[in-house]
Amino acid sequence: MDERRFHPIPEPTLRRLPRYHQLLEEWLGEGAEWVSCARFAEAVDVDPTQVRKDLACLGVPGRPRVGYPAGDLRVGIERFLGWNHTNEAFLAGAGHLGTALLNYARFADHGLEIVAAFETDPEKIGRDINGKQVLPLEKLAALARRMHVRIGVITVPAAAAQFVADQMVAGGIRAIWNFAPTALDVPEGIIVQDEDLFSSLAVLSRRLEAGTGIAAKEREAE
Amino acid sequence: MDERRFHPIPEPTLRRLPRYHQLLEEWLGEGAEWVSCARFAEAVDVDPTQVRKDLACLGVPGRPRVGYPAGDLRVGIERFLGWNHTNEAFLAGAGHLGTALLNYARFADHGLEIVAAFETDPEKIGRDINGKQVLPLEKLAALARRMHVRIGVITVPAAAAQFVADQMVAGGIRAIWNFAPTALDVPEGIIVQDEDLFSSLAVLSRRLEAGTGIAAKEREAE
DNA sequence: TAGATTGTTAATCGATTAACAATC
DNA sequence: TAGATTGTTAATCGATTAACAATC
């Protein structure tokens, strides 16, 4: 039924597509009509051939000697990533990070709409953050089920994350975007996407030490 | 001088180490003394052999039939990732996300100490967030240089990110943790670690569609 | 001793990069 | 036509997984 197959698309490609999109927005804003692989490659620091492969997924043909039509490419990415429609999500944990995500207007253009927040803190329950109600956590499961919400966002402290995840699963939520630095135990078939800042930090720190230390010498050799 | 070489450590391994550490904290709290690869493998959803390879980096030997000493492993990870000392960092953009990061106490145990925040909004300048001063952005470069701060955290809107990055580079900052969904253009040798939520979201959404759609059939076949 | 777990080497798999043909 | 860029196939590279030896 659909030409585009799901599994075969490499995750790295998937991660690069939003970045190409962001560049296209910029370049279209500057009046660009045609864009080349080389231009993407330079901006994103990836091989031009890789860019061609990534763009091939979209089914938007380029023209030799000219490049790719910038507008078509933008639309192609939006369609490919499903940004024309949004998935509704519940968020648990209206702390600083949760509030940041609730206030982030740009999710709406990127396929995600957080429609409500859930909390255990009575101080926060009943409030309104960026037009979204903060409700008691006990109501999450029943409401998720009734509203057919499929995505849950976890921004509670690590110690509470597993309990929240259980509630989400109980409510029929299928995918969890987990910002707590903790390994969630969920039934098979439930998708967990970890956004682990400590992992990123480990990579950053290592690259920093490598850049100033041993690896710096290797670089000189070139 | 140092047995541990920098470059050869795979990034995926680096990303898993903090997760093992988190599990060790839990298990040590429950009184565990010895832990097996299989246990990590199950919790993190990775192959046991992979866990052994990851742990091999630490130089903490396991004992056949018994496992690895949990306490030594924890210390080993902390030492390996350099969590015994911290790198000072400046943060630019004291919005919701920036505030969340400034308030996040656990960075201190993970090698990062955000020591000050920078802003252009006069409303926010002069405030104090979790004991850290919010200073005018103009001061960032000079202060970074004077204090030998090597890490910058960007939590400003996408449109301001490049300017902030330029300031950081001007101040001698070597590594940038970029939360703005934008490709930064920096001189060679400056490390940029992108924390792109839209990329993660693209992966999450795709996995969700795949889980309910075509790929579900494939799974049945097993 | 038997058996379970670590440690290591080989095989597989998938993404990236290189080579080159096709095309405007 | 010549030359630049896309598109595609082959080679390389690196991480994961499998096989198996070592050890307590």
Coordinates of C-alpha atoms (C1' of nucleotides) in Angstrom, one line a residue:
Chain A
M1 CA 0.0 0.0 0.0
D2 CA 2.8 2.4 0.9
E3 CA 6.0 2.6 -1.1
R4 CA 7.9 3.7 1.9
R5 CA 8.9 0.8 4.1
F6 CA 9.4 1.3 7.7
H7 CA 12.1 -1.0 9.0
P8 CA 14.8 -0.5 6.3
I9 CA 15.3 3.2 7.2
P10 CA 18.5 3.5 9.2
E11 CA 18.2 5.4 12.4
P12 CA 21.1 7.7 11.6
T13 CA 19.3 8.8 8.5
L14 CA 16.1 9.4 10.5
R15 CA 18.1 11.6 12.9
R16 CA 19.6 13.6 10.0
L17 CA 16.4 14.4 8.2
P18 CA 15.2 16.9 10.8
R19 CA 18.5 18.7 10.5
Y20 CA 18.2 18.9 6.8
H21 CA 14.8 20.3 7.3
Q22 CA 16.0 23.0 9.6
L23 CA 18.7 24.0 7.0
L24 CA 16.0 24.1 4.3
E25 CA 14.0 26.5 6.3
E26 CA 17.0 28.8 6.6
W27 CA 17.9 28.5 2.9
L28 CA 14.4 28.9 1.7
G29 CA 14.1 32.0 3.9
E30 CA 17.1 33.3 2.0
G31 CA 15.4 32.7 -1.3
A32 CA 17.2 29.5 -2.3
E33 CA 15.4 27.4 -4.9
W34 CA 17.9 24.6 -5.5
V35 CA 20.2 23.0 -3.0
S36 CA 23.0 20.6 -3.5
C37 CA 24.2 17.6 -1.5
A38 CA 27.5 19.3 -1.0
R39 CA 25.8 22.1 0.8
F40 CA 24.0 19.8 3.3
A41 CA 27.1 17.8 3.7
E42 CA 29.2 20.8 4.7
A43 CA 26.6 22.1 7.1
V44 CA 25.9 18.8 8.8
D45 CA 29.4 17.5 8.6
V46 CA 28.6 14.3 6.8
D47 CA 29.6 12.8 3.5
P48 CA 27.8 14.1 0.4
T49 CA 27.1 10.5 -0.8
Q50 CA 25.4 9.9 2.6
V51 CA 23.2 13.0 2.0
R52 CA 22.2 11.6 -1.4
K53 CA 21.2 8.3 0.2
D54 CA 19.3 10.0 2.9
L55 CA 17.4 12.2 0.5
A56 CA 16.7 9.2 -1.7
C57 CA 14.3 8.0 1.0
L58 CA 12.0 10.9 0.3
G59 CA 11.4 10.1 -3.3
V60 CA 12.1 13.7 -4.4
P61 CA 14.4 13.4 -7.4
G62 CA 17.3 15.8 -7.8
R63 CA 18.6 17.1 -11.1
P64 CA 22.1 16.5 -12.2
R65 CA 24.0 19.7 -12.5
V66 CA 21.3 21.6 -10.6
G67 CA 20.6 20.0 -7.3
Y68 CA 17.4 19.3 -5.4
P69 CA 14.3 21.5 -5.4
A70 CA 14.4 23.1 -1.9
G71 CA 10.7 23.5 -1.5
D72 CA 9.9 20.0 -2.6
L73 CA 12.5 18.6 -0.3
R74 CA 11.1 20.5 2.7
V75 CA 7.6 19.2 2.0
G76 CA 9.1 15.7 1.3
I77 CA 10.7 15.6 4.7
E78 CA 7.6 16.8 6.5
R79 CA 5.5 14.2 4.8
F80 CA 8.0 11.5 5.3
L81 CA 8.3 12.2 9.0
G82 CA 4.6 12.6 9.4
W83 CA 4.7 16.2 10.5
N84 CA 1.5 17.0 8.7
H85 CA -0.4 15.3 11.5
T86 CA 0.4 15.3 15.2
N87 CA 0.4 12.6 17.8
E88 CA -1.1 13.5 21.2
A89 CA 1.0 12.9 24.2
F90 CA 0.8 13.1 28.0
L91 CA 3.6 14.4 30.1
A92 CA 4.3 13.3 33.6
G93 CA 6.4 15.6 35.9
A94 CA 5.7 19.3 35.7
G95 CA 9.1 20.4 37.1
H96 CA 11.5 22.7 35.3
L97 CA 12.2 20.3 32.4
G98 CA 8.5 19.3 32.1
T99 CA 7.5 22.9 32.0
A100 CA 10.2 23.6 29.4
L101 CA 8.7 20.9 27.2
L102 CA 5.1 22.0 27.8
N103 CA 6.1 25.5 26.7
Y104 CA 8.0 24.4 23.6
A105 CA 5.8 25.6 20.8
R106 CA 7.8 24.0 18.1
F107 CA 6.8 20.5 18.9
A108 CA 3.4 21.1 17.2
D109 CA 5.2 21.4 13.8
H110 CA 7.2 18.3 14.5
G111 CA 4.5 15.7 15.0
L112 CA 4.0 16.0 18.7
E113 CA 1.3 17.7 20.8
I114 CA 1.5 17.4 24.5
V115 CA -2.1 17.8 25.6
A116 CA -1.9 17.5 29.4
A117 CA 0.5 17.2 32.3
F118 CA 0.4 15.0 35.3
E119 CA 1.8 15.5 38.8
T120 CA 1.7 14.2 42.3
D121 CA 2.6 17.6 43.9
P122 CA -0.7 19.1 45.1
E123 CA 0.9 22.6 44.7
K124 CA 1.1 22.0 41.0
I125 CA -2.1 20.1 40.3
G126 CA -4.8 22.3 39.0
R127 CA -2.5 24.8 37.4
D128 CA -2.3 25.6 33.8
I129 CA 1.0 25.5 31.8
N130 CA 0.9 27.0 28.4
G131 CA -2.8 26.2 28.2
K132 CA -2.3 22.6 29.3
Q133 CA -3.9 21.4 32.5
V134 CA -1.8 19.8 35.2
L135 CA -3.8 16.9 36.5
P136 CA -3.3 14.4 39.3
L137 CA -1.1 11.4 38.3
E138 CA -3.8 8.9 39.3
K139 CA -5.9 10.1 36.4
L140 CA -3.3 9.4 33.8
A141 CA -4.1 5.8 32.9
A142 CA -7.8 6.2 32.6
L143 CA -7.6 9.4 30.6
A144 CA -4.9 8.0 28.3
R145 CA -7.2 5.1 27.6
R146 CA -10.2 7.2 27.0
M147 CA -8.4 9.7 24.8
H148 CA -6.4 7.0 22.9
V149 CA -3.2 8.8 23.8
R150 CA -0.3 6.7 22.5
I151 CA 2.8 8.7 23.6
G152 CA 4.0 9.4 27.1
V153 CA 6.8 11.8 28.1
I154 CA 8.5 11.2 31.4
T155 CA 10.2 14.2 33.1
V156 CA 9.9 13.0 36.8
P157 CA 12.9 12.2 39.0
A158 CA 14.6 8.9 38.4
A159 CA 13.1 7.3 41.5
A160 CA 9.5 7.9 40.3
A161 CA 10.1 7.0 36.6
Q162 CA 9.3 3.3 36.8
F163 CA 6.0 4.0 38.6
V164 CA 5.0 6.6 36.0
A165 CA 5.9 4.2 33.2
D166 CA 3.7 1.5 34.7
Q167 CA 0.8 4.0 34.8
M168 CA 1.4 4.9 31.2
V169 CA 1.5 1.3 30.1
A170 CA -1.7 0.6 32.1
G171 CA -3.3 3.4 30.1
G172 CA -2.4 1.8 26.8
I173 CA 0.4 4.2 25.9
R174 CA 2.6 2.6 23.3
A175 CA 5.7 4.8 23.3
I176 CA 7.6 6.5 26.1
W177 CA 9.9 9.4 25.7
N178 CA 12.0 9.0 28.8
F179 CA 14.0 11.9 30.2
A180 CA 14.7 10.2 33.5
P181 CA 18.2 8.7 33.7
T182 CA 16.9 5.3 34.5
A183 CA 16.3 2.0 32.7
L184 CA 12.6 1.5 32.4
D185 CA 11.2 -2.0 32.6
V186 CA 8.2 -2.3 30.2
P187 CA 6.4 -5.1 28.5
E188 CA 7.5 -6.2 25.1
G189 CA 6.2 -4.1 22.3
I190 CA 6.3 -0.9 24.3
I191 CA 8.7 1.6 22.8
V192 CA 11.1 3.4 25.1
Q193 CA 13.2 6.2 23.8
D194 CA 15.7 7.3 26.3
E195 CA 17.0 10.8 26.3
D196 CA 19.8 10.3 28.7
L197 CA 21.8 13.5 29.4
F198 CA 24.4 11.6 31.3
S199 CA 25.2 9.5 28.3
S200 CA 25.6 12.6 26.1
L201 CA 27.7 14.2 28.8
A202 CA 30.0 11.2 28.9
V203 CA 30.6 11.5 25.1
L204 CA 31.1 15.2 25.4
S205 CA 33.6 14.9 28.2
R206 CA 35.5 12.2 26.5
R207 CA 35.7 14.1 23.2
L208 CA 37.0 17.1 25.2
E209 CA 39.7 15.2 26.9
A210 CA 40.6 13.5 23.6
G211 CA 40.8 16.8 21.8
T212 CA 43.2 18.3 24.3
G213 CA 45.2 15.1 24.9
I214 CA 46.5 12.2 23.0
A215 CA 44.3 12.4 20.0
A216 CA 45.5 16.0 19.3
K217 CA 48.8 14.6 18.3
E218 CA 47.3 12.2 15.9
R219 CA 45.5 15.2 14.3
E220 CA 48.8 17.0 13.8
A221 CA 50.1 14.1 11.8
E222 CA 47.7 14.8 9.0
Chain B
M1 CA 51.5 7.3 30.5
D2 CA 47.9 6.2 30.6
E3 CA 46.8 2.7 29.8
R4 CA 43.4 3.9 28.7
R5 CA 43.5 5.2 25.2
F6 CA 41.0 7.8 24.1
H7 CA 40.1 7.3 20.5
P8 CA 39.5 3.5 20.5
I9 CA 36.5 3.6 22.8
P10 CA 33.4 3.3 20.7
E11 CA 30.8 6.0 21.3
P12 CA 28.0 3.4 21.9
T13 CA 30.1 2.0 24.7
L14 CA 30.6 5.4 26.2
R15 CA 26.9 6.0 26.1
R16 CA 26.2 2.7 27.9
L17 CA 28.6 3.2 30.8
P18 CA 26.5 5.8 32.6
R19 CA 23.5 3.4 32.3
Y20 CA 25.5 0.6 33.9
H21 CA 26.5 3.0 36.6
Q22 CA 22.9 3.9 37.3
L23 CA 22.0 0.2 37.6
L24 CA 24.9 -0.4 39.9
E25 CA 23.7 2.3 42.2
E26 CA 20.3 0.6 42.4
W27 CA 21.8 -2.9 43.0
L28 CA 24.4 -1.7 45.5
G29 CA 21.5 -0.1 47.3
E30 CA 19.8 -3.5 47.5
G31 CA 23.0 -5.0 48.9
A32 CA 24.3 -6.6 45.8
E33 CA 28.0 -7.5 45.9
W34 CA 28.5 -9.4 42.6
V35 CA 26.8 -8.6 39.3
S36 CA 26.7 -10.6 36.1
C37 CA 26.8 -9.5 32.5
A38 CA 23.5 -11.2 31.9
R39 CA 21.9 -8.9 34.5
F40 CA 23.1 -5.8 32.8
A41 CA 22.3 -7.2 29.4
E42 CA 18.7 -7.8 30.4
A43 CA 18.2 -4.4 32.0
V44 CA 19.8 -2.4 29.2
D45 CA 18.6 -4.6 26.4
V46 CA 21.9 -5.4 24.9
D47 CA 23.9 -8.5 24.2
P48 CA 25.8 -10.0 27.2
T49 CA 29.0 -10.2 25.2
Q50 CA 28.6 -6.5 24.5
V51 CA 28.4 -5.8 28.2
R52 CA 31.6 -7.8 28.8
K53 CA 33.4 -5.7 26.1
D54 CA 32.1 -2.5 27.6
L55 CA 33.2 -3.5 31.0
A56 CA 36.6 -4.6 29.8
C57 CA 37.4 -0.9 29.1
L58 CA 37.4 -0.3 32.9
G59 CA 40.1 -2.7 33.8
V60 CA 38.0 -4.2 36.5
P61 CA 38.3 -8.0 36.2
G62 CA 35.4 -10.2 36.6
R63 CA 35.5 -13.7 38.1
P64 CA 34.2 -16.7 36.2
R65 CA 31.3 -18.3 37.8
V66 CA 30.8 -15.3 40.1
G67 CA 30.6 -12.1 38.1
Y68 CA 32.0 -8.6 38.6
P69 CA 32.5 -6.9 42.0
A70 CA 29.7 -4.3 42.0
G71 CA 31.5 -1.7 44.1
D72 CA 34.7 -1.8 42.1
L73 CA 32.7 -1.6 38.9
R74 CA 30.9 1.5 40.1
V75 CA 34.2 3.2 41.1
G76 CA 35.7 2.0 37.8
I77 CA 33.1 3.7 35.8
E78 CA 33.3 6.9 37.8
R79 CA 37.1 7.0 37.3
F80 CA 36.9 6.0 33.7
L81 CA 34.4 8.8 32.9
G82 CA 36.2 11.3 35.0
W83 CA 33.4 11.8 37.5
N84 CA 35.8 12.3 40.3
H85 CA 36.6 15.8 39.0
T86 CA 34.2 18.3 37.4
N87 CA 34.5 20.5 34.4
E88 CA 33.1 24.0 34.8
A89 CA 30.6 25.2 32.2
F90 CA 28.8 28.4 31.2
L91 CA 25.2 28.2 30.2
A92 CA 23.6 30.7 27.8
G93 CA 19.8 31.1 27.8
A94 CA 18.0 31.1 31.2
G95 CA 14.6 30.1 29.8
H96 CA 12.7 27.1 31.0
L97 CA 15.2 24.5 29.7
G98 CA 18.2 26.5 30.9
T99 CA 16.6 26.8 34.3
A100 CA 16.0 23.1 34.4
L101 CA 19.6 22.4 33.7
L102 CA 20.8 25.0 36.2
N103 CA 18.7 23.3 38.8
Y104 CA 19.8 19.8 38.0
A105 CA 21.8 18.8 41.0
R106 CA 23.0 15.5 39.6
F107 CA 25.3 17.0 37.0
A108 CA 27.8 17.6 39.8
D109 CA 28.3 13.9 40.3
H110 CA 28.7 13.4 36.5
G111 CA 31.6 15.6 35.7
L112 CA 29.8 18.9 35.0
E113 CA 29.4 22.0 37.0
I114 CA 27.5 24.9 35.5
V115 CA 28.9 27.9 37.3
A116 CA 27.0 30.8 35.7
A117 CA 24.2 31.6 33.2
F118 CA 24.1 34.3 30.6
E119 CA 21.2 36.2 29.1
T120 CA 20.2 39.1 27.0
D121 CA 16.8 39.6 28.7
P122 CA 17.3 42.5 31.2
E123 CA 14.5 41.0 33.2
K124 CA 16.5 37.9 34.0
I125 CA 20.0 39.5 34.3
G126 CA 21.0 39.9 37.9
R127 CA 18.9 37.1 39.1
D128 CA 20.2 34.0 40.8
I129 CA 19.2 30.5 39.8
N130 CA 20.1 27.7 42.1
G131 CA 22.9 29.8 43.4
K132 CA 24.2 30.7 40.0
Q133 CA 24.3 34.2 38.8
V134 CA 22.6 35.3 35.6
L135 CA 24.9 37.7 33.8
P136 CA 24.7 39.7 30.6
L137 CA 25.7 37.8 27.6
E138 CA 28.3 40.4 26.6
K139 CA 30.4 39.3 29.5
L140 CA 30.5 35.6 28.5
A141 CA 33.6 35.6 26.4
A142 CA 35.8 37.7 28.7
L143 CA 34.7 35.7 31.7
A144 CA 35.2 32.4 30.0
R145 CA 38.7 33.3 29.1
R146 CA 39.6 34.6 32.6
M147 CA 38.1 31.5 34.3
H148 CA 39.4 29.0 31.8
V149 CA 35.9 27.6 31.3
R150 CA 36.1 25.0 28.6
I151 CA 32.4 23.9 28.2
G152 CA 29.4 25.9 27.0
V153 CA 25.8 24.9 27.2
I154 CA 23.4 26.5 24.7
T155 CA 19.7 26.7 25.6
V156 CA 18.7 29.8 23.7
P157 CA 16.3 29.8 20.8
A158 CA 17.6 28.5 17.5
A159 CA 17.8 32.0 16.0
A160 CA 20.3 33.1 18.7
A161 CA 22.4 30.0 18.9
Q162 CA 25.0 30.8 16.3
F163 CA 25.7 34.2 17.9
V164 CA 26.0 32.6 21.3
A165 CA 28.3 29.9 19.9
D166 CA 30.5 32.6 18.4
Q167 CA 30.8 34.3 21.8
M168 CA 31.7 31.0 23.4
V169 CA 34.4 30.3 20.8
A170 CA 35.7 33.8 21.3
G171 CA 36.0 33.1 25.0
G172 CA 38.1 30.0 24.3
I173 CA 35.5 27.5 25.0
R174 CA 36.4 24.1 23.6
A175 CA 33.2 22.1 23.7
I176 CA 29.6 23.1 23.2
W177 CA 26.6 21.2 24.4
N178 CA 24.0 22.5 22.0
F179 CA 20.3 22.1 22.9
A180 CA 19.2 24.5 20.1
P181 CA 17.9 22.6 17.0
T182 CA 20.3 24.3 14.7
A183 CA 23.5 23.4 13.0
L184 CA 26.3 25.5 14.5
D185 CA 29.2 26.6 12.4
V186 CA 32.4 26.6 14.5
P187 CA 36.1 26.5 13.8
E188 CA 37.8 23.2 13.4
G189 CA 38.8 21.6 16.7
I190 CA 35.8 23.0 18.6
I191 CA 33.6 20.1 19.7
V192 CA 29.8 20.4 19.2
Q193 CA 27.5 17.9 20.9
D194 CA 24.0 18.3 19.5
E195 CA 21.1 17.4 21.7
D196 CA 18.5 17.5 19.0
L197 CA 15.0 16.7 20.4
F198 CA 13.5 16.8 16.9
S199 CA 15.8 14.1 15.8
S200 CA 14.9 11.9 18.8
L201 CA 11.3 12.6 18.1
A202 CA 11.6 11.5 14.5
V203 CA 13.0 8.2 15.7
L204 CA 10.3 7.8 18.3
S205 CA 7.5 8.6 15.9
R206 CA 8.9 6.2 13.3
R207 CA 9.2 3.4 15.8
L208 CA 5.7 4.0 16.9
E209 CA 4.3 3.8 13.4
A210 CA 6.4 0.7 12.6
G211 CA 5.2 -1.0 15.8
T212 CA 1.6 -0.6 14.9
G213 CA 2.0 -1.0 11.1
I214 CA 3.9 -3.1 8.7
A215 CA 6.7 -4.2 11.0
A216 CA 4.2 -5.7 13.4
K217 CA 3.5 -8.4 10.9
E218 CA 7.1 -9.2 10.5
R219 CA 7.3 -9.7 14.3
E220 CA 4.4 -12.2 14.2
A221 CA 6.4 -14.3 11.8
E222 CA 8.9 -15.1 14.5
Chain C
dT1 C1' 34.4 -32.8 38.9
dA2 C1' 30.7 -30.3 36.6
dG3 C1' 28.9 -26.2 35.3
dA4 C1' 28.4 -21.4 35.0
dT5 C1' 30.4 -17.3 33.9
dT6 C1' 34.2 -14.4 32.2
dG7 C1' 37.3 -13.3 28.4
dT8 C1' 38.7 -13.4 23.5
dT9 C1' 38.8 -14.4 18.8
dA10 C1' 36.0 -15.0 14.5
dA11 C1' 31.8 -14.1 11.8
dT12 C1' 28.1 -11.1 10.8
dC13 C1' 25.7 -7.1 10.0
dG14 C1' 24.9 -2.4 8.9
dA15 C1' 26.4 2.2 8.0
dT16 C1' 29.7 5.0 5.8
dT17 C1' 32.7 6.0 2.2
dA18 C1' 34.7 5.4 -2.4
dA19 C1' 34.3 4.6 -7.3
dC20 C1' 32.0 5.3 -11.3
dA21 C1' 28.1 5.6 -14.4
dA22 C1' 24.1 8.5 -15.8
dT23 C1' 22.3 12.9 -17.0
dC24 C1' 21.3 17.5 -17.8
Chain D
dT1 C1' 30.5 19.7 -25.9
dA2 C1' 32.4 19.9 -21.3
dG3 C1' 31.7 19.7 -16.7
dA4 C1' 29.1 19.4 -12.6
dT5 C1' 26.0 17.1 -10.0
dT6 C1' 22.9 13.2 -9.1
dG7 C1' 22.2 8.2 -8.5
dT8 C1' 23.9 3.6 -7.7
dT9 C1' 26.9 -0.2 -7.0
dA10 C1' 31.1 -1.9 -4.7
dA11 C1' 34.5 -1.5 -0.9
dT12 C1' 35.6 -0.2 3.7
dC13 C1' 35.0 0.3 8.3
dG14 C1' 33.3 -0.4 12.8
dA15 C1' 29.9 -2.3 16.1
dT16 C1' 27.4 -6.2 17.3
dT17 C1' 26.8 -11.0 17.7
dA18 C1' 28.3 -15.8 17.7
dA19 C1' 31.6 -19.4 18.9
dC20 C1' 34.5 -21.2 22.0
dA21 C1' 38.4 -21.3 25.2
dA22 C1' 39.7 -20.2 30.0
dT23 C1' 38.8 -20.3 34.8
dC24 C1' 37.0 -20.6 39.2

